[in-house]
Amino acid sequence: MTHSSEAQIILYITEPQSDEIVLEVIKKHFDDYVTCDSLRELCKLLIDSKPKVLLLTGDSLEKSLFTYYRTLEALKSYHLCNHKIVSLIPRQFEREAYEAHAAGIIDDYMIARPVYELHRIILICEHLFSELGVHVQDKEMLAQQTYFSKIDHFDDKIKQALKQGLDYKNQLQLEFESSIVEIENALERAVTRVEMEQSVDLDIAKLQETLSKIKSDQIRPELIKLQARAISLLEKTLDLKTAELTSNTNAEEATTGASTETSADEKDKGYVFNRLYNQDIDPEKILAKKNDVPSILVVEDDIISLQLTKRLIDKYKMHCDTVTTGRQAFASLTAKKYDLVLMDVNLPDTNGIYIVGQANSEQSLNADTPIIMLSGDKHKATVTKAMQKGAKGYIIKPLQKSSFDRLIEKYIPKA
């Protein structure tokens, strides 16, 4: 059994009988898993801080993702845990799942109705655990020992070659971990000095030298851990500044009588995370909220371009939602009906043109919503492809007031 106390598996069940085989495999190989079958339960699990691999079942790719994207939309104002998503789908949707995976919409997929590769879900979860920064060395060593006990029929030369190869791999891992410890110790010393309000003198050249030697395939999860330590160092540094500011602010408030209560805006942004997990979130109620004014979705990963576009739209009497990734765009388009969508082409996790094609499908809530591409890509082939997928227009950034006025006149006359 894999001990995954650092991370958790969530199996979202839609048909208990169909999903029983997957659940049994998970039970045998992982000790930290949970099942759920409602949006409310999933919301609560995703605001828990532990990293998670989310297995989404359904009788189509779209249905397997529907609950997830509704969850993202409902939890817009909350801090979600680091997680990966896997679609468990019927065989006929394999190509669609492959395209979604290639586009970055899902992290992996498996044909689970019926289950053809019984143990593939184990490999998927362990791989995604690794990407989340969770690595269980003891489990890997035990698996190696078990494997060698089962290959007595192999030729002695082959067994010797395998053993030498694994010994070399394990030696590289030890050297890698030793390099990581060097960096961790340097960061720890820096944190200690900050706590003592002393100047920090990091040997940057030494850190660079150590990092340049790291060539392990597990660099990503280990660097995630280092990132956490580096962030901790920054937080400690900021805490000193905050303490000084707070001291000065308290002195002023004692004179002026200013309130020190947390603002509603801060709460909306998730600064009360420690209390979120105990809340009984009603996602259906959140998702049911409607606006009396026209609603526009802007999908843009460049923060400057996003702010310029939103600043222009805010001058009009309409509501503007903004997202920076393809997955967030899917979440919004799945959960809410929009009057207009402005879509960038190049997004960090997928291509905006792919999203246009999905949004224009017959089952989509926004199948008849006009989507206008807003991009810096001027290539004729890109424009043609976007229009073929269903985009109603193609505008080169930045969005001008005259262009937006024409869009309103054509698509949102009530504004």
GROMACS .gro file of C-alpha atoms in nm:
model
  415
    1MET     CA    1   0.000   0.000   0.000
    2THR     CA    2   0.123   0.349  -0.085
    3HIS     CA    3   0.139   0.575   0.219
    4SER     CA    4   0.023   0.909   0.082
    5SER     CA    5  -0.046   1.104   0.401
    6GLU     CA    6   0.100   1.415   0.235
    7ALA     CA    7  -0.169   1.404  -0.034
    8GLN     CA    8  -0.514   1.261  -0.088
    9ILE     CA    9  -0.715   1.095  -0.365
   10ILE     CA   10  -1.076   1.202  -0.424
   11LEU     CA   11  -1.298   0.970  -0.627
   12TYR     CA   12  -1.609   1.153  -0.744
   13ILE     CA   13  -1.868   0.879  -0.794
   14THR     CA   14  -2.156   0.917  -1.040
   15GLU     CA   15  -2.262   0.552  -1.074
   16PRO     CA   16  -2.160   0.335  -0.774
   17GLN     CA   17  -2.177   0.006  -0.966
   18SER     CA   18  -1.975   0.132  -1.261
   19ASP     CA   19  -1.711   0.294  -1.039
   20GLU     CA   20  -1.679   0.003  -0.793
   21ILE     CA   21  -1.376  -0.157  -0.964
   22VAL     CA   22  -1.175   0.166  -0.959
   23LEU     CA   23  -1.262   0.218  -0.594
   24GLU     CA   24  -1.145  -0.134  -0.502
   25VAL     CA   25  -0.809  -0.078  -0.675
   26ILE     CA   26  -0.762   0.253  -0.494
   27LYS     CA   27  -0.847   0.095  -0.158
   28LYS     CA   28  -0.577  -0.169  -0.204
   29HIS     CA   29  -0.297   0.068  -0.296
   30PHE     CA   30  -0.362   0.400  -0.122
   31ASP     CA   31  -0.433   0.470   0.241
   32ASP     CA   32  -0.554   0.829   0.208
   33TYR     CA   33  -0.858   0.845  -0.017
   34VAL     CA   34  -1.214   0.970   0.004
   35THR     CA   35  -1.525   0.933  -0.210
   36CYS     CA   36  -1.794   1.192  -0.269
   37ASP     CA   37  -2.100   1.230  -0.490
   38SER     CA   38  -2.215   1.589  -0.444
   39LEU     CA   39  -2.099   1.936  -0.537
   40ARG     CA   40  -2.120   2.045  -0.175
   41GLU     CA   41  -1.884   1.768  -0.060
   42LEU     CA   42  -1.636   1.838  -0.338
   43CYS     CA   43  -1.627   2.209  -0.253
   44LYS     CA   44  -1.538   2.131   0.106
   45LEU     CA   45  -1.264   1.888   0.006
   46LEU     CA   46  -1.100   2.130  -0.236
   47ILE     CA   47  -1.058   2.407   0.021
   48ASP     CA   48  -0.878   2.170   0.255
   49SER     CA   49  -0.506   2.250   0.230
   50LYS     CA   50  -0.377   1.898   0.151
   51PRO     CA   51  -0.276   1.840  -0.217
   52LYS     CA   52  -0.517   1.612  -0.400
   53VAL     CA   53  -0.563   1.400  -0.710
   54LEU     CA   54  -0.926   1.427  -0.820
   55LEU     CA   55  -1.071   1.132  -1.016
   56LEU     CA   56  -1.382   1.243  -1.205
   57THR     CA   57  -1.619   0.977  -1.338
   58GLY     CA   58  -1.899   1.017  -1.590
   59ASP     CA   59  -2.060   0.868  -1.898
   60SER     CA   60  -1.891   1.134  -2.117
   61LEU     CA   61  -1.588   1.361  -2.090
   62GLU     CA   62  -1.812   1.666  -2.064
   63LYS     CA   63  -2.012   1.519  -1.777
   64SER     CA   64  -1.697   1.406  -1.596
   65LEU     CA   65  -1.576   1.767  -1.600
   66PHE     CA   66  -1.910   1.939  -1.539
   67THR     CA   67  -1.907   1.906  -1.160
   68TYR     CA   68  -1.542   2.008  -1.136
   69TYR     CA   69  -1.588   2.328  -1.333
   70ARG     CA   70  -1.902   2.416  -1.139
   71THR     CA   71  -1.694   2.369  -0.824
   72LEU     CA   72  -1.424   2.606  -0.951
   73GLU     CA   73  -1.689   2.867  -1.030
   74ALA     CA   74  -1.853   2.830  -0.688
   75LEU     CA   75  -1.518   2.862  -0.510
   76LYS     CA   76  -1.392   3.169  -0.696
   77SER     CA   77  -1.358   3.363  -0.371
   78TYR     CA   78  -1.181   3.079  -0.187
   79HIS     CA   79  -0.828   2.947  -0.181
   80LEU     CA   80  -0.821   2.601  -0.339
   81CYS     CA   81  -0.568   2.331  -0.257
   82ASN     CA   82  -0.305   2.230  -0.510
   83HIS     CA   83  -0.463   1.951  -0.713
   84LYS     CA   84  -0.462   1.748  -1.034
   85ILE     CA   85  -0.766   1.618  -1.224
   86VAL     CA   86  -0.817   1.287  -1.405
   87SER     CA   87  -1.120   1.202  -1.619
   88LEU     CA   88  -1.244   0.843  -1.598
   89ILE     CA   89  -1.448   0.795  -1.913
   90PRO     CA   90  -1.615   0.542  -2.144
   91ARG     CA   91  -1.407   0.409  -2.435
   92GLN     CA   92  -1.587   0.609  -2.707
   93PHE     CA   93  -1.462   0.937  -2.556
   94GLU     CA   94  -1.092   0.841  -2.561
   95ARG     CA   95  -1.000   1.069  -2.852
   96GLU     CA   96  -1.187   1.363  -2.699
   97ALA     CA   97  -1.007   1.300  -2.369
   98TYR     CA   98  -0.672   1.282  -2.548
   99GLU     CA   99  -0.736   1.622  -2.709
  100ALA     CA  100  -0.839   1.770  -2.374
  101HIS     CA  101  -0.523   1.631  -2.215
  102ALA     CA  102  -0.305   1.764  -2.496
  103ALA     CA  103  -0.471   2.105  -2.452
  104GLY     CA  104  -0.401   2.105  -2.077
  105ILE     CA  105  -0.768   2.089  -1.978
  106ILE     CA  106  -0.716   1.768  -1.779
  107ASP     CA  107  -0.398   1.627  -1.625
  108ASP     CA  108  -0.466   1.268  -1.733
  109TYR     CA  109  -0.747   1.031  -1.829
  110MET     CA  110  -0.833   0.663  -1.820
  111ILE     CA  111  -1.095   0.443  -1.986
  112ALA     CA  112  -1.293   0.322  -1.686
  113ARG     CA  113  -1.622   0.210  -1.835
  114PRO     CA  114  -1.525  -0.065  -1.871
  115VAL     CA  115  -1.184  -0.080  -1.700
  116TYR     CA  116  -0.931  -0.233  -1.940
  117GLU     CA  117  -0.605  -0.162  -1.756
  118LEU     CA  118  -0.678  -0.248  -1.396
  119HIS     CA  119  -0.360  -0.101  -1.246
  120ARG     CA  120  -0.318   0.203  -1.469
  121ILE     CA  121  -0.500   0.423  -1.218
  122ILE     CA  122  -0.222   0.347  -0.966
  123LEU     CA  123   0.046   0.471  -1.207
  124ILE     CA  124  -0.158   0.781  -1.289
  125CYS     CA  125  -0.207   0.873  -0.923
  126GLU     CA  126   0.156   0.811  -0.830
  127HIS     CA  127   0.276   1.018  -1.126
  128LEU     CA  128   0.046   1.308  -1.033
  129PHE     CA  129   0.149   1.279  -0.666
  130SER     CA  130   0.505   1.330  -0.787
  131GLU     CA  131   0.401   1.640  -0.984
  132LEU     CA  132   0.232   1.771  -0.669
  133GLY     CA  133   0.562   1.735  -0.484
  134VAL     CA  134   0.473   1.414  -0.297
  135HIS     CA  135   0.740   1.144  -0.325
  136VAL     CA  136   0.751   0.830  -0.111
  137GLN     CA  137   1.104   0.689  -0.129
  138ASP     CA  138   1.036   0.396   0.108
  139LYS     CA  139   0.753   0.278  -0.114
  140GLU     CA  140   0.977   0.282  -0.422
  141MET     CA  141   1.254   0.087  -0.249
  142LEU     CA  142   1.004  -0.174  -0.129
  143ALA     CA  143   0.865  -0.206  -0.482
  144GLN     CA  144   1.218  -0.267  -0.615
  145GLN     CA  145   1.278  -0.542  -0.360
  146THR     CA  146   0.944  -0.705  -0.441
  147TYR     CA  147   1.018  -0.689  -0.813
  148PHE     CA  148   1.356  -0.864  -0.779
  149SER     CA  149   1.196  -1.140  -0.575
  150LYS     CA  150   0.967  -1.214  -0.870
  151ILE     CA  151   1.227  -1.241  -1.150
  152ASP     CA  152   1.421  -1.550  -1.045
  153HIS     CA  153   1.365  -1.691  -1.393
  154PHE     CA  154   1.562  -1.406  -1.553
  155ASP     CA  155   1.913  -1.471  -1.682
  156ASP     CA  156   2.180  -1.393  -1.418
  157LYS     CA  157   2.348  -1.136  -1.646
  158ILE     CA  158   2.019  -0.955  -1.698
  159LYS     CA  159   1.942  -0.954  -1.327
  160GLN     CA  160   2.293  -0.821  -1.253
  161ALA     CA  161   2.254  -0.545  -1.514
  162LEU     CA  162   1.916  -0.446  -1.369
  163LYS     CA  163   2.057  -0.435  -1.018
  164GLN     CA  164   2.357  -0.225  -1.122
  165GLY     CA  165   2.126   0.015  -1.304
  166LEU     CA  166   1.900   0.057  -1.001
  167ASP     CA  167   2.200   0.100  -0.769
  168TYR     CA  168   2.329   0.377  -0.996
  169LYS     CA  169   1.985   0.542  -1.007
  170ASN     CA  170   1.957   0.529  -0.626
  171GLN     CA  171   2.307   0.677  -0.592
  172LEU     CA  172   2.209   0.967  -0.817
  173GLN     CA  173   1.899   1.017  -0.601
  174LEU     CA  174   2.111   1.034  -0.285
  175GLU     CA  175   2.341   1.292  -0.445
  176PHE     CA  176   2.038   1.488  -0.557
  177GLU     CA  177   1.888   1.484  -0.206
  178SER     CA  178   2.223   1.592  -0.061
  179SER     CA  179   2.224   1.894  -0.293
  180ILE     CA  180   1.869   1.978  -0.188
  181VAL     CA  181   1.969   1.961   0.180
  182GLU     CA  182   2.248   2.213   0.113
  183ILE     CA  183   1.996   2.461  -0.027
  184GLU     CA  184   1.744   2.391   0.250
  185ASN     CA  185   2.007   2.454   0.518
  186ALA     CA  186   2.107   2.783   0.353
  187LEU     CA  187   1.746   2.897   0.347
  188GLU     CA  188   1.692   2.783   0.706
  189ARG     CA  189   1.990   2.986   0.824
  190ALA     CA  190   1.856   3.286   0.637
  191VAL     CA  191   1.513   3.249   0.803
  192THR     CA  192   1.679   3.229   1.145
  193ARG     CA  193   1.873   3.548   1.083
  194VAL     CA  194   1.559   3.727   0.969
  195GLU     CA  195   1.377   3.618   1.287
  196MET     CA  196   1.664   3.765   1.488
  197GLU     CA  197   1.632   4.086   1.283
  198GLN     CA  198   1.979   4.037   1.140
  199SER     CA  199   2.089   4.095   0.782
  200VAL     CA  200   2.070   3.797   0.547
  201ASP     CA  201   2.385   3.697   0.361
  202LEU     CA  202   2.293   3.412   0.123
  203ASP     CA  203   2.577   3.265  -0.079
  204ILE     CA  204   2.401   3.308  -0.415
  205ALA     CA  205   2.697   3.170  -0.611
  206LYS     CA  206   2.694   2.854  -0.404
  207LEU     CA  207   2.320   2.813  -0.448
  208GLN     CA  208   2.353   2.855  -0.823
  209GLU     CA  209   2.632   2.599  -0.834
  210THR     CA  210   2.424   2.348  -0.639
  211LEU     CA  211   2.117   2.401  -0.854
  212SER     CA  212   2.319   2.357  -1.173
  213LYS     CA  213   2.422   2.009  -1.058
  214ILE     CA  214   2.066   1.890  -1.009
  215LYS     CA  215   1.971   1.671  -1.301
  216SER     CA  216   1.717   1.437  -1.141
  217ASP     CA  217   1.382   1.368  -1.301
  218GLN     CA  218   1.232   1.445  -0.962
  219ILE     CA  219   1.357   1.802  -0.960
  220ARG     CA  220   1.007   1.948  -0.989
  221PRO     CA  221   0.858   1.808  -0.667
  222GLU     CA  222   1.175   1.880  -0.471
  223LEU     CA  223   1.191   2.236  -0.599
  224ILE     CA  224   0.828   2.280  -0.497
  225LYS     CA  225   0.939   2.206  -0.142
  226LEU     CA  226   1.228   2.452  -0.176
  227GLN     CA  227   0.986   2.707  -0.310
  228ALA     CA  228   0.779   2.669   0.006
  229ARG     CA  229   1.088   2.738   0.216
  230ALA     CA  230   1.181   3.038   0.003
  231ILE     CA  231   0.826   3.173   0.041
  232SER     CA  232   0.857   3.119   0.415
  233LEU     CA  233   1.173   3.328   0.413
  234LEU     CA  234   0.992   3.606   0.226
  235GLU     CA  235   0.700   3.587   0.468
  236LYS     CA  236   0.936   3.619   0.765
  237THR     CA  237   1.093   3.922   0.602
  238LEU     CA  238   0.752   4.076   0.534
  239ASP     CA  239   0.638   3.998   0.889
  240LEU     CA  240   0.909   4.230   1.023
  241LYS     CA  241   0.789   4.509   0.796
  242THR     CA  242   0.426   4.434   0.880
  243ALA     CA  243   0.499   4.446   1.252
  244GLU     CA  244   0.649   4.793   1.212
  245LEU     CA  245   0.354   4.911   1.002
  246THR     CA  246   0.103   4.761   1.245
  247SER     CA  247   0.270   4.934   1.535
  248ASN     CA  248   0.249   5.268   1.357
  249THR     CA  249  -0.110   5.203   1.242
  250ASN     CA  250  -0.227   5.106   1.591
  251ALA     CA  251  -0.084   5.429   1.727
  252GLU     CA  252  -0.276   5.627   1.466
  253GLU     CA  253  -0.598   5.431   1.527
  254ALA     CA  254  -0.576   5.493   1.898
  255THR     CA  255  -0.588   5.863   1.815
  256THR     CA  256  -0.843   5.860   1.534
  257GLY     CA  257  -1.064   5.573   1.654
  258ALA     CA  258  -1.038   5.398   1.314
  259SER     CA  259  -1.188   5.048   1.289
  260THR     CA  260  -0.952   4.746   1.263
  261GLU     CA  261  -1.214   4.496   1.141
  262THR     CA  262  -1.133   4.287   0.834
  263SER     CA  263  -1.299   4.437   0.530
  264ALA     CA  264  -1.559   4.251   0.328
  265ASP     CA  265  -1.329   4.276   0.029
  266GLU     CA  266  -1.049   4.100   0.217
  267LYS     CA  267  -1.286   3.823   0.317
  268ASP     CA  268  -1.395   3.777  -0.042
  269LYS     CA  269  -1.034   3.737  -0.145
  270GLY     CA  270  -0.984   3.445   0.088
  271TYR     CA  271  -0.787   3.600   0.374
  272VAL     CA  272  -1.000   3.406   0.623
  273PHE     CA  273  -0.884   3.070   0.484
  274ASN     CA  274  -0.838   2.911   0.826
  275ARG     CA  275  -1.214   2.925   0.880
  276LEU     CA  276  -1.321   2.816   0.534
  277TYR     CA  277  -1.303   2.442   0.583
  278ASN     CA  278  -1.557   2.456   0.864
  279GLN     CA  279  -1.807   2.646   0.653
  280ASP     CA  280  -2.105   2.468   0.505
  281ILE     CA  281  -2.073   2.605   0.153
  282ASP     CA  282  -2.390   2.602  -0.055
  283PRO     CA  283  -2.248   2.598  -0.411
  284GLU     CA  284  -2.589   2.574  -0.578
  285LYS     CA  285  -2.694   2.897  -0.409
  286ILE     CA  286  -2.372   3.068  -0.518
  287LEU     CA  287  -2.408   2.948  -0.875
  288ALA     CA  288  -2.776   3.049  -0.890
  289LYS     CA  289  -2.698   3.417  -0.839
  290LYS     CA  290  -2.796   3.624  -1.143
  291ASN     CA  291  -2.715   3.974  -1.248
  292ASP     CA  292  -2.966   4.223  -1.386
  293VAL     CA  293  -2.702   4.377  -1.611
  294PRO     CA  294  -2.526   4.224  -1.915
  295SER     CA  295  -2.248   3.986  -1.820
  296ILE     CA  296  -1.913   3.960  -1.999
  297LEU     CA  297  -1.632   3.709  -1.952
  298VAL     CA  298  -1.274   3.814  -2.032
  299VAL     CA  299  -1.020   3.532  -2.069
  300GLU     CA  300  -0.668   3.677  -2.066
  301ASP     CA  301  -0.344   3.558  -1.902
  302ASP     CA  302  -0.150   3.884  -1.943
  303ILE     CA  303  -0.231   4.086  -1.632
  304ILE     CA  304  -0.163   4.423  -1.792
  305SER     CA  305  -0.384   4.350  -2.094
  306LEU     CA  306  -0.649   4.210  -1.861
  307GLN     CA  307  -0.657   4.522  -1.647
  308LEU     CA  308  -0.673   4.752  -1.951
  309THR     CA  309  -0.966   4.556  -2.094
  310LYS     CA  310  -1.151   4.544  -1.762
  311ARG     CA  311  -1.095   4.914  -1.700
  312LEU     CA  312  -1.263   4.988  -2.033
  313ILE     CA  313  -1.558   4.754  -1.966
  314ASP     CA  314  -1.608   4.894  -1.615
  315LYS     CA  315  -1.705   5.226  -1.771
  316TYR     CA  316  -2.023   5.060  -1.899
  317LYS     CA  317  -2.321   4.936  -1.701
  318MET     CA  318  -2.238   4.566  -1.714
  319HIS     CA  319  -2.080   4.293  -1.506
  320CYS     CA  320  -1.732   4.170  -1.602
  321ASP     CA  321  -1.580   3.838  -1.492
  322THR     CA  322  -1.210   3.782  -1.559
  323VAL     CA  323  -1.006   3.460  -1.567
  324THR     CA  324  -0.645   3.391  -1.661
  325THR     CA  325  -0.641   3.020  -1.753
  326GLY     CA  326  -0.828   2.782  -1.979
  327ARG     CA  327  -0.957   2.576  -1.688
  328GLN     CA  328  -1.099   2.881  -1.518
  329ALA     CA  329  -1.263   2.975  -1.848
  330PHE     CA  330  -1.423   2.631  -1.873
  331ALA     CA  331  -1.544   2.665  -1.515
  332SER     CA  332  -1.710   2.999  -1.587
  333LEU     CA  333  -1.862   2.890  -1.918
  334THR     CA  334  -1.994   2.570  -1.761
  335ALA     CA  335  -2.158   2.739  -1.464
  336LYS     CA  336  -2.283   3.073  -1.594
  337LYS     CA  337  -2.457   3.215  -1.901
  338TYR     CA  338  -2.277   3.515  -2.054
  339ASP     CA  339  -2.387   3.779  -2.304
  340LEU     CA  340  -2.039   3.811  -2.454
  341VAL     CA  341  -1.697   3.645  -2.418
  342LEU     CA  342  -1.360   3.802  -2.504
  343MET     CA  343  -1.109   3.521  -2.549
  344ASP     CA  344  -0.729   3.532  -2.576
  345VAL     CA  345  -0.564   3.274  -2.805
  346ASN     CA  346  -0.249   3.187  -2.610
  347LEU     CA  347  -0.324   3.077  -2.254
  348PRO     CA  348  -0.085   2.911  -2.006
  349ASP     CA  349  -0.267   2.577  -2.000
  350THR     CA  350  -0.443   2.556  -2.337
  351ASN     CA  351  -0.533   2.734  -2.658
  352GLY     CA  352  -0.828   2.974  -2.656
  353ILE     CA  353  -0.943   2.842  -2.992
  354TYR     CA  354  -0.992   2.498  -2.834
  355ILE     CA  355  -1.219   2.654  -2.572
  356VAL     CA  356  -1.423   2.825  -2.845
  357GLY     CA  357  -1.486   2.488  -3.008
  358GLN     CA  358  -1.598   2.334  -2.679
  359ALA     CA  359  -1.815   2.631  -2.582
  360ASN     CA  360  -1.997   2.612  -2.916
  361SER     CA  361  -2.101   2.249  -2.868
  362GLU     CA  362  -2.474   2.184  -2.851
  363GLN     CA  363  -2.463   2.079  -2.485
  364SER     CA  364  -2.281   2.394  -2.372
  365LEU     CA  365  -2.461   2.652  -2.159
  366ASN     CA  366  -2.300   2.921  -2.376
  367ALA     CA  367  -2.352   2.750  -2.712
  368ASP     CA  368  -2.517   3.065  -2.856
  369THR     CA  369  -2.298   3.319  -2.672
  370PRO     CA  370  -2.088   3.528  -2.913
  371ILE     CA  371  -1.715   3.472  -2.853
  372ILE     CA  372  -1.474   3.735  -2.982
  373MET     CA  373  -1.103   3.655  -3.000
  374LEU     CA  374  -0.890   3.927  -2.840
  375SER     CA  375  -0.528   3.848  -2.918
  376GLY     CA  376  -0.192   3.983  -3.025
  377ASP     CA  377  -0.156   3.698  -3.276
  378LYS     CA  378  -0.202   3.848  -3.623
  379HIS     CA  379  -0.133   3.533  -3.825
  380LYS     CA  380  -0.398   3.474  -4.091
  381ALA     CA  381  -0.401   3.098  -4.019
  382THR     CA  382  -0.483   3.164  -3.651
  383VAL     CA  383  -0.766   3.400  -3.742
  384THR     CA  384  -0.907   3.150  -3.993
  385LYS     CA  385  -0.893   2.863  -3.745
  386ALA     CA  386  -1.066   3.069  -3.477
  387MET     CA  387  -1.350   3.162  -3.710
  388GLN     CA  388  -1.386   2.801  -3.824
  389LYS     CA  389  -1.424   2.691  -3.462
  390GLY     CA  390  -1.708   2.937  -3.410
  391ALA     CA  391  -1.557   3.271  -3.304
  392LYS     CA  392  -1.777   3.564  -3.413
  393GLY     CA  393  -1.491   3.808  -3.451
  394TYR     CA  394  -1.116   3.861  -3.413
  395ILE     CA  395  -0.974   4.179  -3.257
  396ILE     CA  396  -0.604   4.261  -3.219
  397LYS     CA  397  -0.513   4.379  -2.868
  398PRO     CA  398  -0.553   4.620  -2.705
  399LEU     CA  399  -0.931   4.656  -2.708
  400GLN     CA  400  -1.034   5.005  -2.817
  401LYS     CA  401  -1.351   5.185  -2.708
  402SER     CA  402  -1.472   5.215  -3.067
  403SER     CA  403  -1.435   4.839  -3.120
  404PHE     CA  404  -1.613   4.761  -2.796
  405ASP     CA  405  -1.898   4.999  -2.882
  406ARG     CA  406  -1.952   4.810  -3.206
  407LEU     CA  407  -1.959   4.478  -3.018
  408ILE     CA  408  -2.218   4.614  -2.777
  409GLU     CA  409  -2.432   4.750  -3.057
  410LYS     CA  410  -2.425   4.417  -3.239
  411TYR     CA  411  -2.446   4.166  -2.954
  412ILE     CA  412  -2.573   4.350  -2.642
  413PRO     CA  413  -2.822   4.613  -2.765
  414LYS     CA  414  -2.990   4.626  -2.422
  415ALA     CA  415  -2.672   4.768  -2.269
   0.00000   0.00000   0.00000
